[in-house]
GROMACS .gro file of C-alpha atoms in nm:
model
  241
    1UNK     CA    1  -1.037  -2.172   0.788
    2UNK     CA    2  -0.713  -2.341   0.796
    3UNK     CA    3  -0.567  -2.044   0.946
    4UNK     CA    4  -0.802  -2.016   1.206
    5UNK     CA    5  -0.699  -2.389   1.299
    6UNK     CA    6  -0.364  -2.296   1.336
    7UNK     CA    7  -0.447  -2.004   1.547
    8UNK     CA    8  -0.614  -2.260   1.791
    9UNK     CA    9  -0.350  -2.505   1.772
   10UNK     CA   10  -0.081  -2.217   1.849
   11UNK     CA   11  -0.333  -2.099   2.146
   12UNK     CA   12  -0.335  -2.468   2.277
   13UNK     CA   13   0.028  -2.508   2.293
   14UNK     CA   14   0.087  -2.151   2.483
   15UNK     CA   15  -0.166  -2.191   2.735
   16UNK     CA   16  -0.030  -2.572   2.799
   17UNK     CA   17   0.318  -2.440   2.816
   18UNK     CA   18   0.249  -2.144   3.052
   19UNK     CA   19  -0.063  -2.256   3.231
   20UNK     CA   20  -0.078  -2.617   3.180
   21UNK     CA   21  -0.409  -2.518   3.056
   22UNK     CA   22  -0.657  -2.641   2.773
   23UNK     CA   23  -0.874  -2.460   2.486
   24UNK     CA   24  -1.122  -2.397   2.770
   25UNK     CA   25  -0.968  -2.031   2.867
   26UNK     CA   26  -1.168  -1.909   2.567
   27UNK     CA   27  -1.479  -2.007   2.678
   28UNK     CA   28  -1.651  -2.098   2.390
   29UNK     CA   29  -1.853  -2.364   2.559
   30UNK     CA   30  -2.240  -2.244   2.479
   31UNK     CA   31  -2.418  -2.153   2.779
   32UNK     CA   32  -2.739  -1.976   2.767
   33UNK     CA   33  -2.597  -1.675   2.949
   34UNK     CA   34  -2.305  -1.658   2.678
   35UNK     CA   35  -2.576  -1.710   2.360
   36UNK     CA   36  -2.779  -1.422   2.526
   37UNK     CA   37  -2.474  -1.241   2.611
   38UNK     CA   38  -2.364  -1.248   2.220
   39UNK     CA   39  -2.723  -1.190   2.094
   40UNK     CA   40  -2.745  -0.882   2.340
   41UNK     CA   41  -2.382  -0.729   2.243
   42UNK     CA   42  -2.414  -0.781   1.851
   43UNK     CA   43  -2.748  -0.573   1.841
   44UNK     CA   44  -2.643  -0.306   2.056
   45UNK     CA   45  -2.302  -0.211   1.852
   46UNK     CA   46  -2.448  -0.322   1.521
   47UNK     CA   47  -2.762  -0.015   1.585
   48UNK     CA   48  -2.477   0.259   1.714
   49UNK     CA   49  -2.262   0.153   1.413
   50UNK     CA   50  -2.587   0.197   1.180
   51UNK     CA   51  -2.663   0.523   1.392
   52UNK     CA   52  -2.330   0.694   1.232
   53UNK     CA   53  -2.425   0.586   0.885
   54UNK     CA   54  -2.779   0.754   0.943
   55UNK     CA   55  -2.595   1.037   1.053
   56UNK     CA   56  -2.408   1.065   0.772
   57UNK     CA   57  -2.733   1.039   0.566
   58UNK     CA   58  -2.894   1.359   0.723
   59UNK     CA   59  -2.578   1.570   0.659
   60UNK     CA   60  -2.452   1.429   0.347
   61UNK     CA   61  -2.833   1.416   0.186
   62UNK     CA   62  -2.707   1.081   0.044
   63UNK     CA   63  -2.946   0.811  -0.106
   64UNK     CA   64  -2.937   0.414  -0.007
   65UNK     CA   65  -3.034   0.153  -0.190
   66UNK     CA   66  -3.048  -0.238  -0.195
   67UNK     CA   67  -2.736  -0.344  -0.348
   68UNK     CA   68  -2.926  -0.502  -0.726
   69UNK     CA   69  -2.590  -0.768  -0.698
   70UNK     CA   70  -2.657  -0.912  -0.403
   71UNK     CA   71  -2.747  -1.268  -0.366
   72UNK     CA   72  -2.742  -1.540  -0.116
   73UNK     CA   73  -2.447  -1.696  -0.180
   74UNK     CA   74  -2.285  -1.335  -0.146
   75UNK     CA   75  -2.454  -1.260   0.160
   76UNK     CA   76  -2.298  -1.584   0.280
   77UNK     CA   77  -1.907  -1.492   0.122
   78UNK     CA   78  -1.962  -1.135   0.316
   79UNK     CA   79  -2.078  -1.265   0.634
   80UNK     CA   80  -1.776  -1.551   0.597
   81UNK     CA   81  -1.558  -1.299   0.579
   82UNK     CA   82  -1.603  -1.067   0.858
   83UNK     CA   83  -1.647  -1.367   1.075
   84UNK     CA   84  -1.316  -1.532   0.998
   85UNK     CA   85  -1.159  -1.206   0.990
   86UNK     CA   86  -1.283  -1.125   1.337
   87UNK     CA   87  -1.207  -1.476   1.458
   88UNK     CA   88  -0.870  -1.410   1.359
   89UNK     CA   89  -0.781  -1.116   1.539
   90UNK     CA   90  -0.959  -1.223   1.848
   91UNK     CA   91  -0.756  -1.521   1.897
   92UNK     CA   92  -0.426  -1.296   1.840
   93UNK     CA   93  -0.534  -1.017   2.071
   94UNK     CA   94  -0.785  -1.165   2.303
   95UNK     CA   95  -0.669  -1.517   2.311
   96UNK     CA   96  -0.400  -1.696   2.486
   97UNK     CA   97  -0.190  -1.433   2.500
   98UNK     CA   98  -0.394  -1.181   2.712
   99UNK     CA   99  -0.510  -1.504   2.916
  100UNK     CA  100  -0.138  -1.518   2.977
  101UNK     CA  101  -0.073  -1.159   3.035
  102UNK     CA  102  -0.352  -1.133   3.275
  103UNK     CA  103  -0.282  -1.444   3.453
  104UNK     CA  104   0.077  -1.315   3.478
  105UNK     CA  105   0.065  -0.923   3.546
  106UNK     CA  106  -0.275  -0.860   3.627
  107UNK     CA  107  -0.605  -0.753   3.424
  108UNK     CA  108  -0.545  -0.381   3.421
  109UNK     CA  109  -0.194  -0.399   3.244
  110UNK     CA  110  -0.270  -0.682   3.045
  111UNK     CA  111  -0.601  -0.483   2.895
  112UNK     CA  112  -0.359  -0.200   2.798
  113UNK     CA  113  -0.129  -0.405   2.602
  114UNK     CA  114  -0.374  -0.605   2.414
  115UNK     CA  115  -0.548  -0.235   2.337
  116UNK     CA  116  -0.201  -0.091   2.190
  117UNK     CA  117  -0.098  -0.380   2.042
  118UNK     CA  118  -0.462  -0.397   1.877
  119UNK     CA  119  -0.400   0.000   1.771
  120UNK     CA  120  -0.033  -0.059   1.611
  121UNK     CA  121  -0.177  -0.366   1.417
  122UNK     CA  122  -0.445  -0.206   1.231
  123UNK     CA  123  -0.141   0.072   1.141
  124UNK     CA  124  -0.066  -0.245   0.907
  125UNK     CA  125  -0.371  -0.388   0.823
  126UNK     CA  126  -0.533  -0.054   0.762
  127UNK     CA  127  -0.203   0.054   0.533
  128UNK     CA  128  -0.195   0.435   0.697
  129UNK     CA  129   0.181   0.367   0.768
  130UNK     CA  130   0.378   0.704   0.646
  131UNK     CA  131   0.080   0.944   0.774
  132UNK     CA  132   0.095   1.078   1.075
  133UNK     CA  133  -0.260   1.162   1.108
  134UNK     CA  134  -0.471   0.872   0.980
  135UNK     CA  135  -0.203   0.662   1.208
  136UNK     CA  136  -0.313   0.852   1.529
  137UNK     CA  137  -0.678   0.848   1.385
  138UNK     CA  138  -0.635   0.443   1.353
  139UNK     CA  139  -0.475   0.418   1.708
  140UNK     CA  140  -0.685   0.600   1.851
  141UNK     CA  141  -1.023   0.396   1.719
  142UNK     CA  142  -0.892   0.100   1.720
  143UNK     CA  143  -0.714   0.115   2.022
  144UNK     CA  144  -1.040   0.219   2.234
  145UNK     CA  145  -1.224  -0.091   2.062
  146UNK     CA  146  -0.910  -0.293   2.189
  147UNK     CA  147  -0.963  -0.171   2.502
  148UNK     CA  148  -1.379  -0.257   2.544
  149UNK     CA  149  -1.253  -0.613   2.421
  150UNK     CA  150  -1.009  -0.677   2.616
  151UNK     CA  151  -1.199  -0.586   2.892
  152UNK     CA  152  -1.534  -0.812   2.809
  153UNK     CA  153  -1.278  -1.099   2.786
  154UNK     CA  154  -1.151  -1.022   3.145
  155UNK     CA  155  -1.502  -1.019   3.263
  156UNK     CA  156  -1.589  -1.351   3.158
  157UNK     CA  157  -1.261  -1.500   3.032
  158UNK     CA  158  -1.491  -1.575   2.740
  159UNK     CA  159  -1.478  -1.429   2.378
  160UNK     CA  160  -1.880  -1.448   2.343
  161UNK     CA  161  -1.884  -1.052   2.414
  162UNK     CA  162  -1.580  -0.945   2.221
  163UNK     CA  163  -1.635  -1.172   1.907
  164UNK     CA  164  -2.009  -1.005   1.892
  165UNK     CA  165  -1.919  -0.664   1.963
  166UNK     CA  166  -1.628  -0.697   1.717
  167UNK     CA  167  -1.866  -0.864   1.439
  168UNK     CA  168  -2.132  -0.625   1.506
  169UNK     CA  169  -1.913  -0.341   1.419
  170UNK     CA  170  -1.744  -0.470   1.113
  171UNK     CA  171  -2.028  -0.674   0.981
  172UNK     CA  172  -2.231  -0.379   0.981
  173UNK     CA  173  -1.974  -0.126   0.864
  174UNK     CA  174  -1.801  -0.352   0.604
  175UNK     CA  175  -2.083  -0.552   0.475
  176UNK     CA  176  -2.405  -0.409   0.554
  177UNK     CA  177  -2.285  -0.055   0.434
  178UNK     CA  178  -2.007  -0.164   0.237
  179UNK     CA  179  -1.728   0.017   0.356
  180UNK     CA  180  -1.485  -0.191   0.383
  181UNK     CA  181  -1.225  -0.400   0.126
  182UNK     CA  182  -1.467  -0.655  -0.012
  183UNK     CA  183  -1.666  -0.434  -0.250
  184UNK     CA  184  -2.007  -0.390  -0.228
  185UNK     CA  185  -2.282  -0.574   0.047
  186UNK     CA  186  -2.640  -0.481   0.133
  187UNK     CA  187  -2.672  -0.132   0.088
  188UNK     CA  188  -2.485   0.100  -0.175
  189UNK     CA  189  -2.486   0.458  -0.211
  190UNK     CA  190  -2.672   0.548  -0.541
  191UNK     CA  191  -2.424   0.786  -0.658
  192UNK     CA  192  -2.153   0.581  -0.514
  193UNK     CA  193  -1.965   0.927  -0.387
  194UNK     CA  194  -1.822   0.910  -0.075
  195UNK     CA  195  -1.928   1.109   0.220
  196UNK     CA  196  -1.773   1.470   0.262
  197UNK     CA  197  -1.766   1.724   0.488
  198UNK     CA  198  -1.644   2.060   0.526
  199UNK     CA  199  -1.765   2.128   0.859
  200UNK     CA  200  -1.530   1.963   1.110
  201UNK     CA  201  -1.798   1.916   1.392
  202UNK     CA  202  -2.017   1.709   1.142
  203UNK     CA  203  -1.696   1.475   1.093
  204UNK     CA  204  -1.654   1.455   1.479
  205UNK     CA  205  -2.017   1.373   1.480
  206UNK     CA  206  -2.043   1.072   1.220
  207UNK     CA  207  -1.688   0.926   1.258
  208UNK     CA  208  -1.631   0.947   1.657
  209UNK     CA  209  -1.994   1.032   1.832
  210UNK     CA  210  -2.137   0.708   1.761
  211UNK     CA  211  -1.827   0.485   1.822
  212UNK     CA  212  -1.807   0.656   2.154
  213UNK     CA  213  -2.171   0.577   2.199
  214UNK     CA  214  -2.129   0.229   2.185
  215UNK     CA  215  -1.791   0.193   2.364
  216UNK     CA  216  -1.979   0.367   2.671
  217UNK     CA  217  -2.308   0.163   2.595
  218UNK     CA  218  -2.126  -0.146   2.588
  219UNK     CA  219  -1.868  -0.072   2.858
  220UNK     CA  220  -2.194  -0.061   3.112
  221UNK     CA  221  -2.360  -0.351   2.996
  222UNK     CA  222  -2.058  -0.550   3.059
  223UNK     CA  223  -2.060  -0.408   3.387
  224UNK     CA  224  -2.433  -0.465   3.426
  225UNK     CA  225  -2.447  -0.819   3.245
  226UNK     CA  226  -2.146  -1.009   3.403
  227UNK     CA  227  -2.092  -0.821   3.726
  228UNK     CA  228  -2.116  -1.182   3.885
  229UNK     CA  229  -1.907  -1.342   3.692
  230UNK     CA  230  -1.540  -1.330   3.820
  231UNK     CA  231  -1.272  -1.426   3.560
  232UNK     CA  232  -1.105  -1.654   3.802
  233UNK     CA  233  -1.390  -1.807   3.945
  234UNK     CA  234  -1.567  -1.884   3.637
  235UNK     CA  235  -1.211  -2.002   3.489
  236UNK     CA  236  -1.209  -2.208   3.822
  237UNK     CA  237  -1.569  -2.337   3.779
  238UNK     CA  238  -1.544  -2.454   3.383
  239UNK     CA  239  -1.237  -2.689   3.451
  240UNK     CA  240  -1.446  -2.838   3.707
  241UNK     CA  241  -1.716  -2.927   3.444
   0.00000   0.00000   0.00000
């Protein structure tokens, strides 16, 4: 939490210094369009990031059960987690600094940075540096999620959309399927054997098909949800408030 503070006191003094600006370029004032916004974006990538898991079900033949462990109070230390974690990276990569970059250079360019910069982190954070191939697979995922988040933040100049796509995914993933670094959540495997393949269309299809899914399902409800709402006019409008 404390780190998260910092990360908004940090954002504070950047936008002040560049923009002359306040914590409002985040937009996380409520607003019912935002709440519904969040509610609508969270379901949508939490069910295509569930999809690949069913997927992965049908061709593996696993088994799923309720994780015996799991309790409120580690229901609560899961959630926690993936929401500071996601909090965290969205005021690195979708905070003041793309506010900046767009505000400077433009939207499109300022996307693209925030998307590579997003893909070369998780090089780090995933700990795939040395091999070639799960680098360019973590780029590659990563980066296109940078990209759909980047580019709900220059929609709204809000981080309702990105924070619930991006907790959606990893909630769901990490937590509700427990594959992630936190051990186990909701549901565990009951052999506890990791899915395998030797057919490499059946990988395609559980680790890319439904990811794509949702970047293209989400991609046109941002277009379809906040077509009215102009980044500098709604920028323009909440500093009037």
């Amino acid at each position: 939490m404390l780190g998260i503070i910092i990360q908004l006191a940090i954002t504070w003094l950047l936008v002040w210094f560049f923009e002359k600006g306040n914590l409002s370029v985040l937009g996380f004032r409520p607003t019912k369009q935002r709440l519904r916004d969040f509610i609508i974006f969270f379901i949508v990538t939490a069910t295509f990031c569930a999809l690949g898991f069913f997927v992965q079900m049908h061709f593996g033949r696993q088994q799923w059960k309720m994780n015996p462990e799991l309790t409120l109070k580690l229901f609560l230390s899961g959630f926690w987690w993936n929401l500071k974690s996601v909090l965290f990276e969205e005021l690195i990569f979708r905070g003041a600094l793309l506010y900046i970059l767009i505000k400077k250079i433009g939207a499109p360019m300022a996307i693209i940075i925030s998307s590579v910069a997003f893909g070369i982190y998780h090089w780090f954070s995933f700990g795939v540096i040395g091999d070639p191939m799960q680098m360019i697979i973590a780029f590659l995922t990563t980066g296109t999620m940078g990209l759909l988040l980047a580019y709900g933040y220059s929609k709204t100049f809000s981080l309702y959309i990105p924070i619930a796509i991006h907790l959606g995914w990893n909630l769901t993933r990490i937590f509700i399927f427990s594959q992630g670094p936190i051990g186990n959540g909701v549901f565990i495997t009951k052999d506890q054997e990791p899915f395998r393949t030797d057919s490499y269309i059946v990988f395609i299809l559980v680790t890319f098909v439904p990811m794509l899914l949702m970047f293209l399902t989400d991609y046109l409800l941002i277009r379809r949800y906040a077509p009215h709402v102009n980044g500098t006019k709604n920028l323009i409008a909440e500093k009037m408030q």
